[in-house]
Coordinates of C-alpha atoms in Angstrom, one line a residue:
Chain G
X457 CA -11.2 -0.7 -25.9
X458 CA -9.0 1.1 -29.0
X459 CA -8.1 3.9 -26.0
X460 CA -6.8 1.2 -23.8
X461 CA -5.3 -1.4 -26.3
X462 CA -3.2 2.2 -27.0
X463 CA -2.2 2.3 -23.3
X464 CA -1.3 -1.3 -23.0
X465 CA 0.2 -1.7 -26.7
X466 CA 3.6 0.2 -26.1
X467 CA 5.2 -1.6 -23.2
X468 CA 6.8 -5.2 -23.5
X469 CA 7.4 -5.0 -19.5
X470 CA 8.0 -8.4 -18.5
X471 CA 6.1 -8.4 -15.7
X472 CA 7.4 -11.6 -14.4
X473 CA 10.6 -9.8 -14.1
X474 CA 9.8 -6.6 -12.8
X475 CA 7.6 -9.6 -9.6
X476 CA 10.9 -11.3 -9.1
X477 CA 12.6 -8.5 -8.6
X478 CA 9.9 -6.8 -6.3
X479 CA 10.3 -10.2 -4.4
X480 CA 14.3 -10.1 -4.3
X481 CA 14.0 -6.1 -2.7
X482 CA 11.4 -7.9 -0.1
X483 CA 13.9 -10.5 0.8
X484 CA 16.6 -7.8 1.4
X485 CA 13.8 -5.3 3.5
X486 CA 13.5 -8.0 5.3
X487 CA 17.3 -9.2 5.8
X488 CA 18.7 -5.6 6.0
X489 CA 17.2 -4.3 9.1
X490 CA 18.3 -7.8 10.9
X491 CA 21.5 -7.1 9.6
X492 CA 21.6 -3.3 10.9
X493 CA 20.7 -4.8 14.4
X494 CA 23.2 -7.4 14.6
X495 CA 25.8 -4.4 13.0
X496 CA 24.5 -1.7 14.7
X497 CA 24.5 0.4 11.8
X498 CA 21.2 2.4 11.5
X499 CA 21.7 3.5 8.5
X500 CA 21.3 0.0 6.9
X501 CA 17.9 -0.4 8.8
X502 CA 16.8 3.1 7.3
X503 CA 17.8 2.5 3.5
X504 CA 16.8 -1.3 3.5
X505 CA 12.9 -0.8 5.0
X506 CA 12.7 2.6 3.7
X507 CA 14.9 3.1 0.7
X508 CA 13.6 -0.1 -1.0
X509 CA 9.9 0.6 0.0
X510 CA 10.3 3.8 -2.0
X511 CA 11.7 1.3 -4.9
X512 CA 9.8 -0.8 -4.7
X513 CA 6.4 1.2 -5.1
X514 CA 8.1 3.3 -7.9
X515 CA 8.8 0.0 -9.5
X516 CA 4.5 -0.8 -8.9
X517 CA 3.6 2.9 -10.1
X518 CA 5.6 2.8 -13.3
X519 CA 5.3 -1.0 -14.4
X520 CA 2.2 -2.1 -13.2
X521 CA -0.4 0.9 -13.3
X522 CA 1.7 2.4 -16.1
X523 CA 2.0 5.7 -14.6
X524 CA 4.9 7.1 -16.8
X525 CA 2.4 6.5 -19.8
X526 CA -0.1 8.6 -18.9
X527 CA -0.1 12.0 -19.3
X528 CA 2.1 14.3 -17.3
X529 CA -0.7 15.8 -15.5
X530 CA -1.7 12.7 -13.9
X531 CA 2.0 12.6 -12.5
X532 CA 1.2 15.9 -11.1
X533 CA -1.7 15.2 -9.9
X534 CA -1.0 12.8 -7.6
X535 CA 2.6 14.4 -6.8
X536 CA 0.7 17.5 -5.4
X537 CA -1.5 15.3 -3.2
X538 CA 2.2 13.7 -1.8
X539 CA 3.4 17.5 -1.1
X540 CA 0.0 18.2 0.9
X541 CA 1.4 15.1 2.8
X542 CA 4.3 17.0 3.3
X543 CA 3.0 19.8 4.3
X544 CA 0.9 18.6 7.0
X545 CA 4.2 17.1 8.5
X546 CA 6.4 20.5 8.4
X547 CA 3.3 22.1 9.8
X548 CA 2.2 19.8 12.6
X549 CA 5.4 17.7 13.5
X550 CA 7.1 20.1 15.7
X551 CA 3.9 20.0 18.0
X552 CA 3.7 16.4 18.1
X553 CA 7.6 15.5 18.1
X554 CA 8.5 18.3 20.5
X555 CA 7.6 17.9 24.2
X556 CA 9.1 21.5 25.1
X557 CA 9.4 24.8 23.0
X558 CA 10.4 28.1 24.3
X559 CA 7.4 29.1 26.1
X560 CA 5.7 25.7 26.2
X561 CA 6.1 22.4 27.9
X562 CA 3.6 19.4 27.1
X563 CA 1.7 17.9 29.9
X564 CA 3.6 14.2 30.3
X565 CA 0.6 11.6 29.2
X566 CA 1.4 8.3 31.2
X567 CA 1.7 5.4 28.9
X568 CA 0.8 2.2 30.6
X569 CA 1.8 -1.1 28.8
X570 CA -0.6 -3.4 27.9
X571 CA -1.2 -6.5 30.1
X572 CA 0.6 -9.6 28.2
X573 CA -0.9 -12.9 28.5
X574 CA 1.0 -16.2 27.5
Chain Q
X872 CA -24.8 2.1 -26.3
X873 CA -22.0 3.2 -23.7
X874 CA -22.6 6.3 -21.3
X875 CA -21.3 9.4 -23.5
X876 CA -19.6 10.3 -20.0
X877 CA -17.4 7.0 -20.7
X878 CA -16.5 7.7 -24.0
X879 CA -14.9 11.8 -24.0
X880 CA -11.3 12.2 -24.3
X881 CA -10.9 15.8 -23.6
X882 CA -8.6 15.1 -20.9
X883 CA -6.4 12.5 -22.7
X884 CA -7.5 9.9 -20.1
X885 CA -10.6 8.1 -21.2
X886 CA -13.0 9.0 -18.1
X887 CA -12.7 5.7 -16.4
X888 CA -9.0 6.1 -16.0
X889 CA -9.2 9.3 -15.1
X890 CA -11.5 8.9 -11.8
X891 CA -9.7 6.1 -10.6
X892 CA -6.3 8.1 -10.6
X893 CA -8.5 10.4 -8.8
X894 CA -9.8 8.3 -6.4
X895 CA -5.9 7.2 -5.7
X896 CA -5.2 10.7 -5.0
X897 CA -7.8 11.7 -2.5
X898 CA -6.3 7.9 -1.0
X899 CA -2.9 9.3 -1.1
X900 CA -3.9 11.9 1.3
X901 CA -6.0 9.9 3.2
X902 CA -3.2 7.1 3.9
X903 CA -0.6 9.4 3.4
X904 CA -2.0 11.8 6.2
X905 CA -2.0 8.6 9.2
X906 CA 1.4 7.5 8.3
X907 CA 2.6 11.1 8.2
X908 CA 1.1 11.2 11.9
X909 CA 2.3 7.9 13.2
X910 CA 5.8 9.1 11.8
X911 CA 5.5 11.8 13.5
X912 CA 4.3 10.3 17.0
X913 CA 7.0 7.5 16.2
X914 CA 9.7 9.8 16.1
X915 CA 9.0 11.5 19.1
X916 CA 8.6 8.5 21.2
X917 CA 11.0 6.3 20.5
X918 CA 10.1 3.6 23.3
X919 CA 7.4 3.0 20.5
X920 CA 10.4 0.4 19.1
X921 CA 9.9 -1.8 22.0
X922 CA 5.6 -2.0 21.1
X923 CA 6.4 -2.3 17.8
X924 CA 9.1 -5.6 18.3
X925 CA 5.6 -7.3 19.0
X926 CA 4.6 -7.7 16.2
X927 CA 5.5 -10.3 13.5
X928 CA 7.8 -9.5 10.8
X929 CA 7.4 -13.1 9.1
X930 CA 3.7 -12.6 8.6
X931 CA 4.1 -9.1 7.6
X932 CA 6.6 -10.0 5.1
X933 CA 4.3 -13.4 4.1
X934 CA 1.3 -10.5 4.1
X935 CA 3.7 -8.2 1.4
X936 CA 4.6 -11.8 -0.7
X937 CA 1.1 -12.4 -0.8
X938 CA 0.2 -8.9 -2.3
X939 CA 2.9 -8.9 -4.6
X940 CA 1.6 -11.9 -6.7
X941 CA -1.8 -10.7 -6.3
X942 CA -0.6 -7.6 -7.9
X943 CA 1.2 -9.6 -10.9
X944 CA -2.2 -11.4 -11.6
X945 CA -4.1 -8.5 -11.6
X946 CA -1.4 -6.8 -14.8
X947 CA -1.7 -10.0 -16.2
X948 CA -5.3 -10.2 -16.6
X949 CA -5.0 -6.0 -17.8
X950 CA -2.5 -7.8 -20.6
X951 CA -5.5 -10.2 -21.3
X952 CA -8.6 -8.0 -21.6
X953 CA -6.0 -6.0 -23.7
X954 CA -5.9 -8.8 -26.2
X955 CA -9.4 -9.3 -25.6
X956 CA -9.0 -12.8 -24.3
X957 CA -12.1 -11.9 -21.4
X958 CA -12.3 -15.3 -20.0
X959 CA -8.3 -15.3 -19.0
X960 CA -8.5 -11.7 -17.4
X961 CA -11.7 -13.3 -15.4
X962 CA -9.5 -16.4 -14.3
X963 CA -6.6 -13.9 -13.4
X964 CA -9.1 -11.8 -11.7
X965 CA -10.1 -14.4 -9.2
X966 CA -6.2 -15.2 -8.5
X967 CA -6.3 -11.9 -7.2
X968 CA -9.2 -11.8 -5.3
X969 CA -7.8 -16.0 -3.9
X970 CA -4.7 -13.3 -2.6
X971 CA -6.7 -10.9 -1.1
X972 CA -8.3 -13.3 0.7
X973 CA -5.1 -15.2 1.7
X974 CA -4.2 -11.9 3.3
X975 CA -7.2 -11.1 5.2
X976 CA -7.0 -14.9 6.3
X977 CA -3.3 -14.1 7.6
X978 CA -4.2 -10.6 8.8
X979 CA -7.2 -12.1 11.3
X980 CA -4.7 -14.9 12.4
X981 CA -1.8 -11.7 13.4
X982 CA -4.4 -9.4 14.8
X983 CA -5.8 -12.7 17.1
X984 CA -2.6 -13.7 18.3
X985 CA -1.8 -9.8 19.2
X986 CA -5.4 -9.8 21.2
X987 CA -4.8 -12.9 22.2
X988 CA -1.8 -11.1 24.5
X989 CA -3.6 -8.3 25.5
X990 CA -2.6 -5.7 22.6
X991 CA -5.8 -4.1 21.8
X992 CA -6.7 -0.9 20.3
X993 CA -6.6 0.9 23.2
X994 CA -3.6 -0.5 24.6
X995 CA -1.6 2.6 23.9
X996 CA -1.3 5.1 20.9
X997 CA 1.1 2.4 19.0
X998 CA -1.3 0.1 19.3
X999 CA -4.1 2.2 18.2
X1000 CA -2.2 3.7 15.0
X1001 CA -1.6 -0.6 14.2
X1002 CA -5.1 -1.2 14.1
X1003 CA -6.4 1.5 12.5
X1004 CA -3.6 1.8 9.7
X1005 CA -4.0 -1.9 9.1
X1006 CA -7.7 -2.0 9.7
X1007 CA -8.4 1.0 6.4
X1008 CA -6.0 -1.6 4.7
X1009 CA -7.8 -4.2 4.9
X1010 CA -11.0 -2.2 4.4
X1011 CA -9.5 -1.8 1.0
X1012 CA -8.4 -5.2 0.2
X1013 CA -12.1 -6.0 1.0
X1014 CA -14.0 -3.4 -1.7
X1015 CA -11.2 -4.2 -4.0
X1016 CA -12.1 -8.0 -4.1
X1017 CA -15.6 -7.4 -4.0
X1018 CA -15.3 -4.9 -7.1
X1019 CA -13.0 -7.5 -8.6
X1020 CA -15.6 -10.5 -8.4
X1021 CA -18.0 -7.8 -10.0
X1022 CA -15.5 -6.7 -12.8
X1023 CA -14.8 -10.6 -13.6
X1024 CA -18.0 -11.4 -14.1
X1025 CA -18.6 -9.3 -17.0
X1026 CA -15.0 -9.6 -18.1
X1027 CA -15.3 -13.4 -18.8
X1028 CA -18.7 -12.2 -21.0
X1029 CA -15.9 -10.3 -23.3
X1030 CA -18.0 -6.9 -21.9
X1031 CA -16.4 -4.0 -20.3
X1032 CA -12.8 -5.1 -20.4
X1033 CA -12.1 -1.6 -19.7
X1034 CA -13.1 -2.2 -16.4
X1035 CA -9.9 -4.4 -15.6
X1036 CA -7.7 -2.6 -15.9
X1037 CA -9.3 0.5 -13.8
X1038 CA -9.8 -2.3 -10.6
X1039 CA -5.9 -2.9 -11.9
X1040 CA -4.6 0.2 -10.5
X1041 CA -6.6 0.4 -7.5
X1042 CA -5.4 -2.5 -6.5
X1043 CA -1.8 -1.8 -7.3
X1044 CA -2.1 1.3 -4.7
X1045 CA -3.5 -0.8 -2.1
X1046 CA -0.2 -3.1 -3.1
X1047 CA 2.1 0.5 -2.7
X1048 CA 0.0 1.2 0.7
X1049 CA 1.0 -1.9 2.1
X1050 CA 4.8 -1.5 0.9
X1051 CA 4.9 1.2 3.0
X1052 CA 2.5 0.0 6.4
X1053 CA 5.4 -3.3 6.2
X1054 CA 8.3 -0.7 7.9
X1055 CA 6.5 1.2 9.4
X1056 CA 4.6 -1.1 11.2
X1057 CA 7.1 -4.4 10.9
X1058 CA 10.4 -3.5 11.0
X1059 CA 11.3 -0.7 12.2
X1060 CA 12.2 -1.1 15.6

């Protein structure tokens, strides 16, 4: 218990705080995209669902599972995982994203919407 | 006598800690891996924003609310077993585990009104990224409530308080998971 008493001890995070907040950056991913519609300004769409989901998990990672106290490894750790993430997209996304290249063309798959019953 | 394997420091993470920040990073590549792919498909197909205007942002964003708190309760009830007060972590435990199952509860009622109208998994490739990318979610929330009724029961004995805090930050990643599924699957349109 001594280990983690010396992991919890350091911070005085108000943790209701850091909750409303969390809740006030939901309210505006939620608002800001409706708002990029209605303006049509994409850019407002991308930074308000995107921008703020980044926030708002780096504001989860630090205050709540107390990431920045661990040690720097652990950082690393899961930062090397994110760039294999990464990775995998520069490597595979031009296939999937691209339905012609040079010498290629993809076969055209037929989408068919699904049947809607009210 | 506690498990010599629970007690090394060596690494500077008591072992506990130290697998379950291992456990989030083989999760960061599993998760991170399907949203990398829908991403991908997304951005190449962008009449995907007209599949994706079907489903609903209010639950989504009621779903996100919901997992929030949850995650509020379950650093509140770390704060308690760190103060040793066992019997409070245990009562903030099963607020958790009252949200997870508020979610699932929400979830079943989105994914039967989607059904409902004829969006299935093998509607189209949208479709089939929604379900499965909520679906491992919620496979998660499920194991993470079930390991957090396990860890309260010995929590509110005063006996592995340790243990909170480890179901703590799994839980918070499921929380970050979802953070990101809300756009991607919600919003954007």
């Amino acid at each position: 218990m001594s280990e983690n008493a010396a992991h919890a001890d350091h911070h005085h995070v108000d943790y209701i705080k850091i909750w409303k907040i969390l809740l006030v950056l939901l309210v505006i991913s939620v608002v800001g995209p409706f708002l990029g519609d209605f303006l049509e300004i994409q850019v407002i769409t991308l930074i308000t669902a995107f921008g703020i989901a980044i926030v708002k998990a780096y504001l989860v990672a630090k205050n709540f599972m107390h990431l920045n106290l661990e040690p720097r490894y652990a950082v690393y750790l899961l930062l090397t995982m994110l760039m294999f993430v990464f990775l995998f997209f520069a490597a595979v996304a031009p296939d999937v994203m691209k339905h012609e290249g040079q010498n290629w063309v993809k076969p055209r798959i037929e989408v068919v919407e699904a049947p809607v019953h009210h | 006598m506690r498990p010599i394997a629970n007690t090394r420091s060596e690494a500077g993470i008591p072992t506990g800690r130290l697998a379950v920040w291992w456990v989030v990073a083989s999760e960061i590549v599993i998760f991170g891996g399907l949203l990398a792919s829908y991403v991908m498909y997304r951005l190449g197909n962008p009449e995907w924003a007209g599949y994706a205007a079907h489903t609903n942002v209010w639950l989504g964003a009621t779903n996100t609310f919901v997992l929030l708190t949850s995650s509020l309760s379950a650093v509140l009830a770390h704060q308690a077993a760190v103060a040793g007060d066992g019997k409070k972590a245990a009562k903030l435990l099963y607020f958790t585990c009252l949200g997870a199952v508020a979610f699932l509860c929400i979830k079943g009622f989105e994914w039967t009104t989607e059904i409902q109208a004829g969006y299935t998994i093998t509607s189209n490739t949208f479709w089939s990224f929604y379900y499965t990318a909520a679906g491992l979610h919620a496979l998660h929330v499920i194991a993470g409530a079930i390991i957090m009724l396990i860890v309260a029961e010995t929590a509110k004995r005063n006996e592995e308080l340790h243990r909170v805090e480890l179901i703590g930050i799994y839980w918070h990643f499921v929380d970050i998971v979802w953070i990101f599924l809300f756009p991607l699957l919600y919003i954007a349109k």
